[in-house]
Short mmCIF file of C-alpha atoms in Angstrom, two decimals:
data_model
loop_
_atom_site.label_atom_id
_atom_site.label_comp_id
_atom_site.label_asym_id
_atom_site.label_seq_id
_atom_site.Cartn_x
_atom_site.Cartn_y
_atom_site.Cartn_z
CA UNK M 112 -78.12 -21.98 -74.25
CA UNK M 113 -74.59 -21.07 -73.33
CA UNK M 114 -72.54 -18.35 -74.94
CA UNK M 115 -68.74 -18.37 -74.96
CA UNK M 116 -66.54 -15.44 -75.82
CA UNK M 117 -62.77 -15.78 -76.18
CA UNK M 118 -60.27 -12.96 -75.99
CA UNK M 119 -56.57 -12.40 -75.55
CA UNK M 120 -55.23 -13.58 -78.87
CA UNK M 121 -52.76 -11.59 -80.90
CA UNK M 122 -49.33 -11.49 -82.50
CA UNK M 123 -46.35 -12.46 -80.38
CA UNK M 124 -42.75 -13.36 -81.06
CA UNK M 125 -41.46 -16.86 -80.48
CA UNK M 126 -40.65 -17.36 -76.81
CA UNK M 127 -43.32 -14.92 -75.71
CA UNK M 128 -46.50 -15.47 -73.73
CA UNK M 129 -50.19 -14.86 -74.08
CA UNK M 130 -53.16 -15.46 -71.82
CA UNK M 131 -56.45 -16.34 -73.42
CA UNK M 132 -59.76 -15.86 -71.63
CA UNK M 133 -63.10 -17.50 -72.23
CA UNK M 134 -66.16 -16.03 -70.56
CA UNK M 135 -69.28 -18.14 -70.36
CA UNK M 136 -72.77 -16.71 -70.05
CA UNK M 137 -76.31 -18.01 -70.20
CA UNK M 138 -77.15 -21.34 -68.59
CA UNK M 139 -73.68 -21.88 -67.21
CA UNK M 140 -74.98 -23.93 -64.31
CA UNK M 141 -75.73 -26.66 -66.84
CA UNK M 142 -72.10 -27.02 -67.89
CA UNK M 143 -69.59 -29.46 -66.48
CA UNK M 144 -66.35 -28.95 -68.31
CA UNK M 145 -64.45 -26.48 -70.42
CA UNK M 146 -61.96 -27.20 -73.14
CA UNK M 147 -59.53 -25.29 -75.29
CA UNK M 148 -58.98 -26.42 -78.86
CA UNK M 149 -57.02 -24.94 -81.73
CA UNK M 150 -57.07 -25.14 -85.48
CA UNK M 151 -54.12 -24.21 -87.65
CA UNK M 152 -54.54 -23.47 -91.38
CA UNK M 153 -55.00 -26.66 -93.34
CA UNK M 154 -55.17 -28.81 -90.22
CA UNK M 155 -57.90 -30.39 -88.17
CA UNK M 156 -58.99 -28.88 -84.89
CA UNK M 157 -57.08 -30.39 -81.99
CA UNK M 158 -57.45 -30.54 -78.24
CA UNK M 159 -55.17 -28.27 -76.23
CA UNK M 160 -56.32 -28.35 -72.61
CA UNK M 161 -59.41 -28.83 -70.51
CA UNK M 162 -60.74 -28.52 -67.01
CA UNK M 163 -63.77 -29.56 -65.03
CA UNK M 164 -65.68 -26.73 -63.33
CA UNK M 165 -65.69 -28.59 -60.04
CA UNK M 166 -62.55 -30.10 -58.63
CA UNK M 167 -59.00 -29.96 -59.89
CA UNK M 168 -59.24 -32.29 -62.86
CA UNK M 169 -57.19 -30.91 -65.76
CA UNK M 170 -55.81 -32.43 -68.93
CA UNK M 171 -53.33 -31.26 -71.56
CA UNK M 172 -52.26 -32.34 -75.00
CA UNK M 173 -48.99 -34.24 -74.78
CA UNK M 174 -47.43 -32.07 -77.47
CA UNK M 175 -47.51 -28.95 -75.29
CA UNK M 176 -44.52 -30.05 -73.22
CA UNK M 177 -45.81 -28.25 -70.15
CA UNK M 178 -45.84 -24.80 -71.75
CA UNK M 179 -49.57 -24.15 -71.33
CA UNK M 180 -51.65 -23.93 -68.19
CA UNK M 181 -55.42 -23.86 -67.79
CA UNK M 182 -57.19 -22.26 -64.86
CA UNK M 183 -60.64 -21.08 -63.95
CA UNK M 184 -62.44 -18.38 -62.01
CA UNK M 185 -65.79 -19.88 -61.15
CA UNK M 186 -67.20 -16.63 -59.77
CA UNK M 187 -66.52 -14.98 -63.12
CA UNK M 188 -67.51 -18.00 -65.24
CA UNK M 189 -64.15 -17.62 -66.91
CA UNK M 190 -61.51 -20.08 -68.03
CA UNK M 191 -57.99 -19.01 -68.87
CA UNK M 192 -55.26 -20.51 -70.98
CA UNK M 193 -51.80 -19.26 -70.08
CA UNK M 194 -49.42 -19.95 -72.95
CA UNK M 195 -45.69 -19.60 -72.35
CA UNK M 196 -42.64 -20.10 -74.54
CA UNK M 197 -44.80 -19.87 -77.63
CA UNK M 198 -43.57 -21.39 -80.86
CA UNK M 199 -44.51 -20.66 -84.48
CA UNK M 200 -46.27 -24.01 -84.61
CA UNK M 201 -48.68 -22.73 -81.94
CA UNK M 202 -50.13 -20.36 -84.53
CA UNK M 203 -53.81 -21.16 -84.84
CA UNK M 204 -57.31 -20.03 -84.05
CA UNK M 205 -58.01 -20.99 -80.46
CA UNK M 206 -61.52 -21.98 -79.42
CA UNK M 207 -63.06 -22.64 -76.07
CA UNK M 208 -65.89 -25.09 -75.71
CA UNK M 209 -68.15 -26.36 -72.99
CA UNK M 210 -69.89 -29.62 -72.29
CA UNK M 211 -73.39 -29.77 -70.85
CA UNK M 212 -73.49 -33.48 -70.13
CA UNK M 213 -72.09 -34.75 -66.89
CA UNK M 214 -68.49 -35.86 -66.92
CA UNK M 215 -66.00 -36.55 -64.16
CA UNK M 216 -63.04 -36.35 -66.50
CA UNK M 217 -61.83 -33.95 -69.14
CA UNK M 218 -62.81 -34.91 -72.69
CA UNK M 219 -60.35 -34.41 -75.53
CA UNK M 220 -62.74 -35.17 -78.38
CA UNK M 221 -64.40 -32.10 -79.85
CA UNK M 222 -67.58 -34.09 -80.39
CA UNK M 223 -67.99 -34.27 -76.61
CA UNK M 224 -68.54 -30.51 -76.40
CA UNK M 225 -71.83 -28.76 -77.03
CA UNK M 226 -71.13 -25.04 -77.26
CA UNK M 227 -68.25 -23.21 -78.89
CA UNK M 228 -66.89 -19.71 -78.94
CA UNK M 229 -66.06 -17.81 -82.09
CA UNK M 230 -62.33 -18.29 -81.67
CA UNK M 231 -59.39 -15.97 -81.18
CA UNK M 232 -56.36 -15.83 -83.46
CA UNK M 233 -52.92 -16.48 -82.05
CA UNK M 234 -49.98 -15.80 -84.34
CA UNK M 235 -46.43 -16.56 -83.28
CA UNK M 236 -43.67 -15.09 -85.41
CA UNK M 237 -40.22 -16.63 -85.63
#
Protein backbone atom coordinates (compact mmCIF):
# COMPACT_ATOMS: atom_id res chain seq x y z
CA UNK A 1 0.00 0.00 0.00
CA UNK A 2 1.09 3.51 -0.77
CA UNK A 3 -0.45 6.65 0.65
CA UNK A 4 -0.25 10.01 -1.10
CA UNK A 5 -1.04 13.35 0.47
CA UNK A 6 -1.18 16.55 -1.56
CA UNK A 7 -0.90 20.05 -0.18
CA UNK A 8 -0.27 23.58 -1.36
CA UNK A 9 -3.49 24.37 -3.14
CA UNK A 10 -5.42 27.56 -2.58
CA UNK A 11 -6.83 30.72 -4.10
CA UNK A 12 -4.54 32.83 -6.25
CA UNK A 13 -5.01 35.65 -8.72
CA UNK A 14 -4.31 35.17 -12.39
CA UNK A 15 -0.59 35.51 -13.07
CA UNK A 16 0.32 34.21 -9.64
CA UNK A 17 2.14 31.05 -8.61
CA UNK A 18 1.58 28.06 -6.40
CA UNK A 19 3.68 25.06 -5.49
CA UNK A 20 1.92 21.79 -4.83
CA UNK A 21 3.52 19.01 -2.83
CA UNK A 22 2.76 15.31 -2.79
CA UNK A 23 4.24 13.20 -0.02
CA UNK A 24 4.31 9.45 -0.47
CA UNK A 25 4.40 6.99 2.41
CA UNK A 26 4.08 3.26 2.85
CA UNK A 27 5.69 0.92 0.34
CA UNK A 28 7.26 3.70 -1.67
CA UNK A 29 10.12 1.49 -2.79
CA UNK A 30 7.59 -0.32 -4.98
CA UNK A 31 6.75 2.79 -6.99
CA UNK A 32 8.32 3.84 -10.25
CA UNK A 33 6.66 7.03 -11.34
CA UNK A 34 4.62 9.93 -10.09
CA UNK A 35 2.06 11.93 -11.97
CA UNK A 36 0.01 15.05 -11.45
CA UNK A 37 -3.50 15.17 -12.85
CA UNK A 38 -6.28 17.71 -12.53
CA UNK A 39 -10.03 17.73 -12.84
CA UNK A 40 -12.05 20.86 -13.43
CA UNK A 41 -15.81 20.99 -12.72
CA UNK A 42 -17.74 19.20 -15.42
CA UNK A 43 -14.61 17.93 -17.14
CA UNK A 44 -12.68 14.71 -17.22
CA UNK A 45 -9.49 14.29 -15.26
CA UNK A 46 -6.47 15.17 -17.37
CA UNK A 47 -2.74 14.62 -17.19
CA UNK A 48 -0.64 17.59 -16.13
CA UNK A 49 2.91 16.39 -15.54
CA UNK A 50 4.84 13.34 -14.48
CA UNK A 51 8.26 12.15 -13.47
CA UNK A 52 10.09 8.90 -12.93
CA UNK A 53 11.64 8.43 -9.48
CA UNK A 54 14.96 7.43 -11.02
CA UNK A 55 16.55 9.47 -13.73
CA UNK A 56 15.48 12.74 -15.28
CA UNK A 57 12.54 11.59 -17.35
CA UNK A 58 9.73 14.16 -17.17
CA UNK A 59 6.67 14.83 -19.26
CA UNK A 60 4.17 17.67 -19.46
CA UNK A 61 0.80 18.27 -21.03
CA UNK A 62 1.22 20.30 -24.20
CA UNK A 63 -1.40 22.79 -23.08
CA UNK A 64 0.72 24.05 -20.19
CA UNK A 65 2.96 26.12 -22.46
CA UNK A 66 5.94 25.67 -20.15
CA UNK A 67 4.29 27.29 -17.13
CA UNK A 68 4.49 24.25 -14.84
CA UNK A 69 7.51 22.38 -13.57
CA UNK A 70 7.70 19.04 -11.77
CA UNK A 71 10.51 18.08 -9.44
CA UNK A 72 11.21 15.51 -6.78
CA UNK A 73 13.01 15.07 -3.49
CA UNK A 74 13.71 11.37 -3.26
CA UNK A 75 14.96 11.54 0.32
CA UNK A 76 11.64 13.05 1.36
CA UNK A 77 9.51 10.87 -0.96
CA UNK A 78 8.01 14.10 -2.22
CA UNK A 79 7.08 15.37 -5.65
CA UNK A 80 6.42 19.02 -6.33
CA UNK A 81 4.48 20.85 -9.00
CA UNK A 82 5.54 24.45 -9.42
CA UNK A 83 2.82 26.37 -11.23
CA UNK A 84 3.61 29.82 -12.60
CA UNK A 85 1.60 32.39 -14.51
CA UNK A 86 -1.60 30.71 -13.44
CA UNK A 87 -4.74 31.24 -15.48
CA UNK A 88 -8.42 30.90 -14.53
CA UNK A 89 -8.59 27.80 -16.72
CA UNK A 90 -6.07 26.13 -14.39
CA UNK A 91 -8.77 26.04 -11.71
CA UNK A 92 -9.27 22.41 -10.76
CA UNK A 93 -8.69 19.79 -8.13
CA UNK A 94 -5.13 18.58 -8.52
CA UNK A 95 -4.27 14.96 -7.77
CA UNK A 96 -0.99 13.15 -7.52
CA UNK A 97 -0.75 9.51 -8.39
CA UNK A 98 1.86 6.81 -8.40
CA UNK A 99 2.51 3.74 -10.47
CA UNK A 100 3.76 0.50 -8.96
CA UNK A 101 4.52 -1.31 -12.18
CA UNK A 102 7.86 -0.78 -13.83
CA UNK A 103 8.04 1.91 -16.45
CA UNK A 104 10.94 3.69 -18.10
CA UNK A 105 8.76 6.51 -19.36
CA UNK A 106 6.15 8.79 -17.88
CA UNK A 107 2.57 7.63 -18.42
CA UNK A 108 -0.14 10.16 -19.21
CA UNK A 109 -3.10 7.80 -18.90
CA UNK A 110 -4.71 7.80 -15.47
CA UNK A 111 -5.39 4.08 -15.81
CA UNK A 112 -1.63 3.48 -15.64
CA UNK A 113 -1.50 4.70 -12.03
CA UNK A 114 -2.34 2.61 -9.01
CA UNK A 115 -2.59 4.94 -6.03
CA UNK A 116 -4.08 8.40 -5.78
CA UNK A 117 -4.11 11.21 -3.28
CA UNK A 118 -7.24 12.94 -2.09
CA UNK A 119 -6.61 16.03 -4.19
CA UNK A 120 -5.99 19.68 -3.45
CA UNK A 121 -8.11 22.53 -4.80
CA UNK A 122 -6.51 25.23 -6.90
CA UNK A 123 -8.64 28.24 -7.72
CA UNK A 124 -7.38 31.01 -9.97
CA UNK A 125 -9.37 34.22 -10.00
CA UNK A 126 -9.38 36.59 -12.95
